mmCIF file of C-alpha atoms in Angstrom:
data_model
loop_
_atom_site.group_PDB
_atom_site.id
_atom_site.type_symbol
_atom_site.label_atom_id
_atom_site.label_comp_id
_atom_site.label_asym_id
_atom_site.label_seq_id
_atom_site.Cartn_x
_atom_site.Cartn_y
_atom_site.Cartn_z
ATOM 1 C CA MET D 1 -0.113 -0.247 -0.258
ATOM 2 C CA LYS D 2 1.519 3.552 -0.625
ATOM 3 C CA ILE D 3 2.379 6.420 2.127
ATOM 4 C CA ILE D 4 -0.498 7.931 1.502
ATOM 5 C CA ASP D 5 -3.064 5.444 1.117
ATOM 6 C CA ARG D 6 -1.659 4.809 5.395
ATOM 7 C CA LEU D 7 -1.715 8.319 5.893
ATOM 8 C CA SER D 8 -5.095 8.965 4.549
ATOM 9 C CA THR D 9 -7.531 5.195 5.638
ATOM 10 C CA GLY D 10 -9.628 6.353 8.813
ATOM 11 C CA ILE D 11 -9.705 10.172 8.963
ATOM 12 C CA PRO D 12 -13.481 10.260 9.765
ATOM 13 C CA LYS D 13 -15.753 11.964 7.955
ATOM 14 C CA ASP D 14 -17.124 13.804 10.614
ATOM 15 C CA VAL D 15 -15.161 16.539 12.517
ATOM 16 C CA SER D 16 -13.757 14.481 15.666
ATOM 17 C CA SER D 17 -13.008 15.800 19.188
ATOM 18 C CA THR D 18 -9.414 15.229 18.807
ATOM 19 C CA CYS D 19 -8.932 18.764 16.751
ATOM 20 C CA PRO D 20 -8.366 21.085 19.055
ATOM 21 C CA ARG D 21 -12.134 23.395 19.286
ATOM 22 C CA ASN D 22 -9.682 25.388 22.098
ATOM 23 C CA ILE D 23 -7.173 26.411 19.164
ATOM 24 C CA PHE D 24 -8.624 26.737 16.160
ATOM 25 C CA PRO D 25 -12.256 27.098 17.811
ATOM 26 C CA GLU D 26 -13.676 28.251 13.247
ATOM 27 C CA GLU D 27 -11.138 26.514 11.862
ATOM 28 C CA CYS D 28 -12.335 22.487 13.391
ATOM 29 C CA ASP D 29 -15.977 23.466 11.907
ATOM 30 C CA HIS D 30 -14.182 23.457 7.899
ATOM 31 C CA GLN D 31 -14.086 19.450 6.860
ATOM 32 C CA SER D 32 -10.191 20.377 4.588
ATOM 33 C CA PHE D 33 -8.832 22.344 7.622
ATOM 34 C CA TYR D 34 -9.133 18.758 10.403
ATOM 35 C CA HIS D 35 -8.427 16.382 7.770
ATOM 36 C CA TYR D 36 -5.578 17.711 6.920
ATOM 37 C CA PHE D 37 -4.913 18.366 10.683
ATOM 38 C CA VAL D 38 -5.046 14.563 10.624
ATOM 39 C CA LEU D 39 -2.716 13.834 8.145
ATOM 40 C CA ALA D 40 -0.219 16.561 9.386
ATOM 41 C CA GLN D 41 -0.497 15.155 12.809
ATOM 42 C CA ARG D 42 0.411 10.702 11.128
ATOM 43 C CA TYR D 43 2.444 12.144 9.014
ATOM 44 C CA LEU D 44 4.822 13.775 11.832
ATOM 45 C CA SER D 45 4.570 10.912 12.773
ATOM 46 C CA ASP D 46 5.631 9.160 10.124
ATOM 47 C CA ILE D 47 9.382 10.717 11.326
ATOM 48 C CA ILE D 48 9.318 9.978 13.853
ATOM 49 C CA THR D 49 9.028 6.289 13.641
ATOM 50 C CA ASN D 50 10.847 6.374 10.563
ATOM 51 C CA GLU D 51 14.174 8.914 12.251
ATOM 52 C CA GLN D 52 17.951 6.563 12.037
ATOM 53 C CA LYS D 53 16.474 5.875 7.707
ATOM 54 C CA ILE D 54 15.263 8.774 6.443
ATOM 55 C CA ASN D 55 16.749 11.818 6.221
ATOM 56 C CA VAL D 56 14.961 13.761 9.259
ATOM 57 C CA ALA D 57 15.929 17.378 8.032
ATOM 58 C CA HIS D 58 14.575 16.986 4.148
ATOM 59 C CA ALA D 59 11.190 15.532 5.507
ATOM 60 C CA CYS D 60 11.098 18.991 7.956
ATOM 61 C CA LYS D 61 11.386 20.594 5.635
ATOM 62 C CA PHE D 62 8.388 19.546 3.589
ATOM 63 C CA LEU D 63 6.524 19.231 6.453
ATOM 64 C CA ILE D 64 7.119 22.932 7.358
ATOM 65 C CA TYR D 65 5.940 24.249 3.459
ATOM 66 C CA TRP D 66 2.852 21.545 3.489
ATOM 67 C CA ILE D 67 2.404 23.642 6.228
ATOM 68 C CA TYR D 68 1.286 26.921 4.345
ATOM 69 C CA LYS D 69 0.259 25.551 0.718
ATOM 70 C CA PHE D 70 -1.893 23.476 2.281
ATOM 71 C CA VAL D 71 -3.717 24.093 5.551
ATOM 72 C CA TRP D 72 -2.502 28.222 5.659
ATOM 73 C CA ASN D 73 -3.192 28.897 2.029
ATOM 74 C CA ASP D 74 -6.741 30.418 3.017
ATOM 75 C CA ASP D 75 -8.452 33.471 3.694
ATOM 76 C CA ILE D 76 -10.673 31.484 6.434
ATOM 77 C CA TYR D 77 -7.340 30.298 8.259
ATOM 78 C CA ASN D 78 -5.567 32.126 10.905
ATOM 79 C CA LYS D 79 -1.852 31.988 9.896
ATOM 80 C CA ASN D 80 0.163 30.745 12.914
ATOM 81 C CA ILE D 81 2.087 28.054 12.158
ATOM 82 C CA SER D 82 3.231 27.601 15.009
ATOM 83 C CA ASN D 83 0.050 26.987 17.547
ATOM 84 C CA PHE D 84 -0.387 24.041 14.950
ATOM 85 C CA TYR D 85 2.904 22.931 14.789
ATOM 86 C CA GLU D 86 3.012 23.011 17.897
ATOM 87 C CA GLN D 87 -0.548 20.378 18.350
ATOM 88 C CA ILE D 88 0.033 17.879 16.122
ATOM 89 C CA LYS D 89 3.070 16.995 17.820
ATOM 90 C CA LYS D 90 1.002 15.931 20.728
ATOM 91 C CA GLY D 91 0.816 12.460 22.171
ATOM 92 C CA HIS D 92 5.238 11.574 20.046
ATOM 93 C CA ASP D 93 5.180 12.610 24.037
ATOM 94 C CA ASN D 94 5.729 17.271 22.734
ATOM 95 C CA LYS D 95 9.358 16.031 20.933
ATOM 96 C CA ASP D 96 10.502 18.937 18.793
ATOM 97 C CA ILE D 97 12.441 17.044 15.556
ATOM 98 C CA CYS D 98 11.086 19.630 13.632
ATOM 99 C CA LYS D 99 10.762 23.137 16.010
ATOM 100 C CA ILE D 100 13.981 23.935 14.923
ATOM 101 C CA TYR D 101 13.325 23.991 11.325
ATOM 102 C CA MET D 102 9.986 26.061 11.620
ATOM 103 C CA GLU D 103 12.363 29.262 10.730
ATOM 104 C CA TYR D 104 13.394 27.774 7.753
ATOM 105 C CA ILE D 105 10.522 29.393 5.680
ATOM 106 C CA ASP D 106 7.955 31.829 6.362
ATOM 107 C CA GLU D 107 6.044 33.287 4.094
ATOM 108 C CA LYS D 108 8.074 35.658 2.083
ATOM 109 C CA THR D 109 10.255 32.405 1.117
ATOM 110 C CA TYR D 110 7.105 30.038 0.569
ATOM 111 C CA GLY D 111 6.303 33.375 -2.119
ATOM 112 C CA TYR D 112 9.600 32.682 -3.365
ATOM 113 C CA ILE D 113 9.291 28.713 -3.420
ATOM 114 C CA GLN D 114 6.392 28.987 -5.062
ATOM 115 C CA LYS D 115 7.678 30.600 -8.142
ATOM 116 C CA LEU D 116 10.799 29.143 -7.699
ATOM 117 C CA ILE D 117 9.159 25.251 -9.341
ATOM 118 C CA LYS D 118 6.380 27.779 -11.302
ATOM 119 C CA LEU D 119 10.048 28.623 -13.480
ATOM 120 C CA ASP D 120 10.740 24.906 -12.572
ATOM 121 C CA SER D 121 8.262 22.878 -13.579
ATOM 122 C CA ASP D 122 7.746 25.781 -17.128
ATOM 123 C CA LEU D 123 11.847 24.393 -17.827
ATOM 124 C CA SER D 124 10.807 21.028 -17.172
ATOM 125 C CA ASP D 125 8.102 21.041 -20.378
ATOM 126 C CA LEU D 126 11.276 23.473 -22.983
ATOM 127 C CA PRO D 127 12.893 19.845 -24.061
ATOM 128 C CA THR D 128 9.751 17.623 -24.223
ATOM 129 C CA SER D 129 8.455 20.014 -26.620
ATOM 130 C CA HIS D 130 7.793 19.001 -30.515
ATOM 131 C CA ASN D 131 4.555 20.443 -31.102
ATOM 132 C CA GLY D 132 5.588 23.787 -32.416
ATOM 133 C CA LYS D 133 5.552 25.745 -28.528
ATOM 134 C CA GLU D 134 9.391 25.465 -27.828
ATOM 135 C CA CYS D 135 9.587 29.389 -28.487
ATOM 136 C CA SER D 136 6.439 29.961 -26.622
ATOM 137 C CA ILE D 137 7.984 27.983 -23.232
ATOM 138 C CA ALA D 138 11.642 29.375 -23.532
ATOM 139 C CA LYS D 139 9.858 33.368 -23.631
ATOM 140 C CA THR D 140 7.214 32.431 -20.444
ATOM 141 C CA CYS D 141 10.549 30.614 -18.703
ATOM 142 C CA PHE D 142 12.950 34.109 -19.598
ATOM 143 C CA ASP D 143 10.663 36.728 -19.747
ATOM 144 C CA SER D 144 9.756 35.966 -16.136
ATOM 145 C CA TYR D 145 13.484 34.869 -14.667
ATOM 146 C CA MET D 146 14.322 38.998 -16.647
ATOM 147 C CA ASN D 147 10.934 40.239 -13.793
ATOM 148 C CA TYR D 148 13.513 39.041 -10.666
ATOM 149 C CA GLU D 149 16.939 41.503 -12.597
ATOM 150 C CA ASP D 150 15.678 44.021 -8.724
ATOM 151 C CA THR D 151 15.193 40.709 -6.758
ATOM 152 C CA CYS D 152 18.978 40.670 -6.646
ATOM 153 C CA LYS D 153 19.921 44.110 -5.810
ATOM 154 C CA GLY D 154 21.469 44.042 -2.759
ATOM 155 C CA GLU D 155 21.879 41.212 -0.812
ATOM 156 C CA ASP D 156 18.954 40.466 0.932
ATOM 157 C CA ASN D 157 17.737 37.240 -1.317
ATOM 158 C CA LYS D 158 20.956 35.819 -1.375
ATOM 159 C CA ASN D 159 19.635 32.255 -1.501
ATOM 160 C CA ILE D 160 17.469 33.358 -3.470
ATOM 161 C CA CYS D 161 19.532 34.720 -6.608
ATOM 162 C CA ASN D 162 22.121 32.110 -6.267
ATOM 163 C CA GLU D 163 19.260 29.555 -7.290
ATOM 164 C CA LEU D 164 17.402 32.458 -9.605
ATOM 165 C CA GLU D 165 21.544 31.318 -11.379
ATOM 166 C CA ASN D 166 21.593 27.969 -11.397
ATOM 167 C CA PHE D 167 18.257 28.488 -13.705
ATOM 168 C CA ARG D 168 19.636 30.456 -16.087
ATOM 169 C CA ILE D 169 22.226 27.758 -16.169
ATOM 170 C CA LYS D 170 20.292 25.686 -16.722
ATOM 171 C CA TYR D 171 17.900 27.223 -19.616
ATOM 172 C CA ASN D 172 21.081 28.923 -20.636
ATOM 173 C CA VAL D 173 22.454 24.565 -21.472
ATOM 174 C CA ALA D 174 18.542 23.697 -22.411
ATOM 175 C CA ILE D 175 17.700 26.297 -25.218
ATOM 176 C CA LYS D 176 20.999 25.628 -27.349
ATOM 177 C CA SER D 177 18.752 22.772 -28.378
ATOM 178 C CA VAL D 178 15.943 24.701 -29.368
ATOM 179 C CA ASN D 179 15.791 26.354 -33.526
ATOM 180 C CA ASN D 180 13.638 28.650 -34.392
ATOM 181 C CA CYS D 181 13.479 31.731 -31.127
ATOM 182 C CA ALA D 182 13.427 35.131 -30.638
ATOM 183 C CA ASP D 183 16.508 35.616 -30.543
ATOM 184 C CA GLU D 184 16.333 37.556 -27.361
ATOM 185 C CA HIS D 185 15.463 35.215 -25.544
ATOM 186 C CA LYS D 186 17.662 33.111 -26.613
ATOM 187 C CA TYR D 187 20.236 33.385 -23.136
ATOM 188 C CA LEU D 188 19.243 34.594 -19.934
ATOM 189 C CA PRO D 189 21.849 37.428 -18.180
ATOM 190 C CA SER D 190 22.834 36.785 -15.551
ATOM 191 C CA PHE D 191 22.019 39.083 -12.705
ATOM 192 C CA GLN D 192 24.435 38.435 -9.406
ATOM 193 C CA ASP D 193 27.732 40.629 -9.209
ATOM 194 C CA SER D 194 29.872 37.427 -8.307
ATOM 195 C CA PRO D 195 30.041 33.917 -8.330
ATOM 196 C CA ILE D 196 27.538 31.691 -6.463
ATOM 197 C CA VAL D 197 28.382 31.655 -2.861
ATOM 198 C CA PRO D 198 28.530 27.495 -2.861
ATOM 199 C CA VAL D 199 26.094 26.039 -1.088
ATOM 200 C CA SER D 200 27.882 24.289 2.279
ATOM 201 C CA VAL D 201 28.535 28.103 2.817
ATOM 202 C CA ILE D 202 24.188 29.212 2.641
ATOM 203 C CA PRO D 203 21.851 26.265 2.807
ATOM 204 C CA ILE D 204 18.947 26.705 0.297
ATOM 205 C CA ILE D 205 16.208 25.724 2.004
ATOM 206 C CA ILE D 206 14.988 26.348 -1.216
ATOM 207 C CA THR D 207 16.640 23.206 -3.035
ATOM 208 C CA SER D 208 15.806 21.075 -0.417
ATOM 209 C CA VAL D 209 11.458 21.384 -0.411
ATOM 210 C CA ILE D 210 12.543 21.831 -4.728
ATOM 211 C CA SER D 211 13.684 18.269 -4.234
ATOM 212 C CA LEU D 212 11.449 17.400 -1.621
ATOM 213 C CA ILE D 213 8.016 17.719 -3.471
ATOM 214 C CA LEU D 214 8.882 15.542 -6.547
ATOM 215 C CA ILE D 215 10.429 13.218 -3.920
ATOM 216 C CA ILE D 216 7.878 12.810 -1.754
ATOM 217 C CA SER D 217 4.441 13.977 -2.462
ATOM 218 C CA CYS D 218 3.968 11.332 -5.235
ATOM 219 C CA LYS D 219 4.150 8.717 -2.337
ATOM 220 C CA PHE D 220 3.527 11.101 0.746
ATOM 221 C CA THR D 221 0.359 13.589 0.032
ATOM 222 C CA PRO D 222 -2.328 14.864 -0.912
ATOM 223 C CA LEU D 223 -0.602 16.165 -4.002
ATOM 224 C CA GLY D 224 0.399 13.115 -4.946
ATOM 225 C CA LYS D 225 -2.101 11.968 -8.099
ATOM 226 C CA TRP D 226 -1.588 15.013 -10.266
ATOM 227 C CA ILE D 227 1.821 15.481 -9.587
ATOM 228 C CA CYS D 228 3.491 12.608 -10.227
ATOM 229 C CA PRO D 229 2.885 11.997 -13.862
ATOM 230 C CA ARG D 230 3.813 15.856 -14.466
ATOM 231 C CA THR D 231 7.187 14.395 -12.016
ATOM 232 C CA LYS D 232 7.895 11.561 -15.244
ATOM 233 C CA ARG D 233 8.293 14.314 -17.054
ATOM 234 C CA ALA D 234 10.061 16.482 -15.715
ATOM 235 C CA LYS D 235 12.629 13.969 -14.975
ATOM 236 C CA ASN D 236 13.261 13.302 -19.028
ATOM 237 C CA GLY D 237 13.731 17.711 -19.372
ATOM 238 C CA THR D 238 15.858 16.786 -16.660
ATOM 239 C CA LYS D 239 17.692 14.035 -17.865
ATOM 240 C CA LYS D 240 18.255 15.635 -20.946
ATOM 241 C CA ILE D 241 19.470 19.162 -19.666
ATOM 242 C CA ASN D 242 21.797 16.932 -17.950
ATOM 243 C CA HIS D 243 23.091 15.295 -20.539
ATOM 244 C CA GLU D 244 23.627 18.089 -21.963
ATOM 245 C CA MET D 245 26.064 20.148 -19.593
ATOM 246 C CA ASN D 246 28.171 16.897 -18.607
ATOM 247 C CA LYS D 247 28.497 17.945 -22.557
ATOM 248 C CA SER D 248 29.105 21.013 -21.922
ATOM 249 C CA GLN D 249 32.003 20.525 -18.672
ATOM 250 C CA HIS D 250 34.972 20.881 -21.555
ATOM 251 C CA THR D 251 33.697 22.829 -23.221
ATOM 252 C CA PRO D 252 34.913 27.628 -23.317
ATOM 253 C CA GLY D 253 32.267 29.359 -20.178
ATOM 254 C CA TYR D 254 31.827 26.318 -18.431
ATOM 255 C CA GLN D 255 33.881 27.970 -16.135
ATOM 256 C CA ASP D 256 31.892 30.677 -15.144
ATOM 257 C CA MET D 257 29.623 27.466 -13.872
ATOM 258 C CA PRO D 258 31.528 26.077 -10.209
ATOM 259 C CA TYR D 259 28.598 25.052 -8.333
ATOM 260 C CA LEU D 260 25.446 23.584 -9.793
ATOM 261 C CA VAL D 261 23.435 22.517 -7.266
ATOM 262 C CA SER D 262 20.893 19.212 -8.158
ATOM 263 C CA TYR D 263 17.774 18.725 -7.887
ATOM 264 C CA GLN D 264 18.105 14.735 -6.809
ATOM 265 C CA SER D 265 18.235 15.338 -2.614
ATOM 266 C CA PRO D 266 18.855 11.646 -1.354
ATOM 267 C CA ASN D 267 15.398 10.213 -0.509
ATOM 268 C CA PRO D 268 14.238 11.144 2.817
ATOM 269 C CA PHE D 269 11.282 7.916 2.962
#
């Protein structure tokens, strides 16, 4: 049985007394909130149970992201993530296995993550498109990237800009296989004044979350039913991009790309 099926089994349709009404008096009246509340409890329980066998950091970061996306992404809910986490960890001897990762994602970072996921998703369509839409996809990727030019001025958004630089590199490799498109969409310029800071120096939460969406969602969250087909297609596109990048390693211009961030993280489950 798939993990998502196991986690979802037995969640009642009616609101149960396990939903903490003293903390969420209005939210508990909504079936969607209660469903995700119980699912989050079970998710956290699985993390704790399998602590020695999984990548806890990746799993916890995804949990925080998941709470933002599915639980708080609605105006009827308040956005007190700490309260929500404190409630779902009850019954586990109050073990704070994920609490240290709470600060890694806030609303601003969540917004950037969503935009970066969209960029990556659009790019994954480029190598696999053979229906005359290549130029349209390239233009979408190009225009979306160029909207971030002001974002990378200064040092406030260094991690985000590092990920944009990684996207730029992948786009410039992928676009080589696309012909007959406008030259102005051919290559993306860099927004960085200096080379990408190594991942070992600045942890990039964005990369972890994007990786987890592709790795965990198919088997561990309600995203599975619709994201799996996209993952297969994205994986095929990524293989083609990686093949082209490997071929270009010994060509002029490759030396200005010393730090390529892999989107294939260790499997957290």
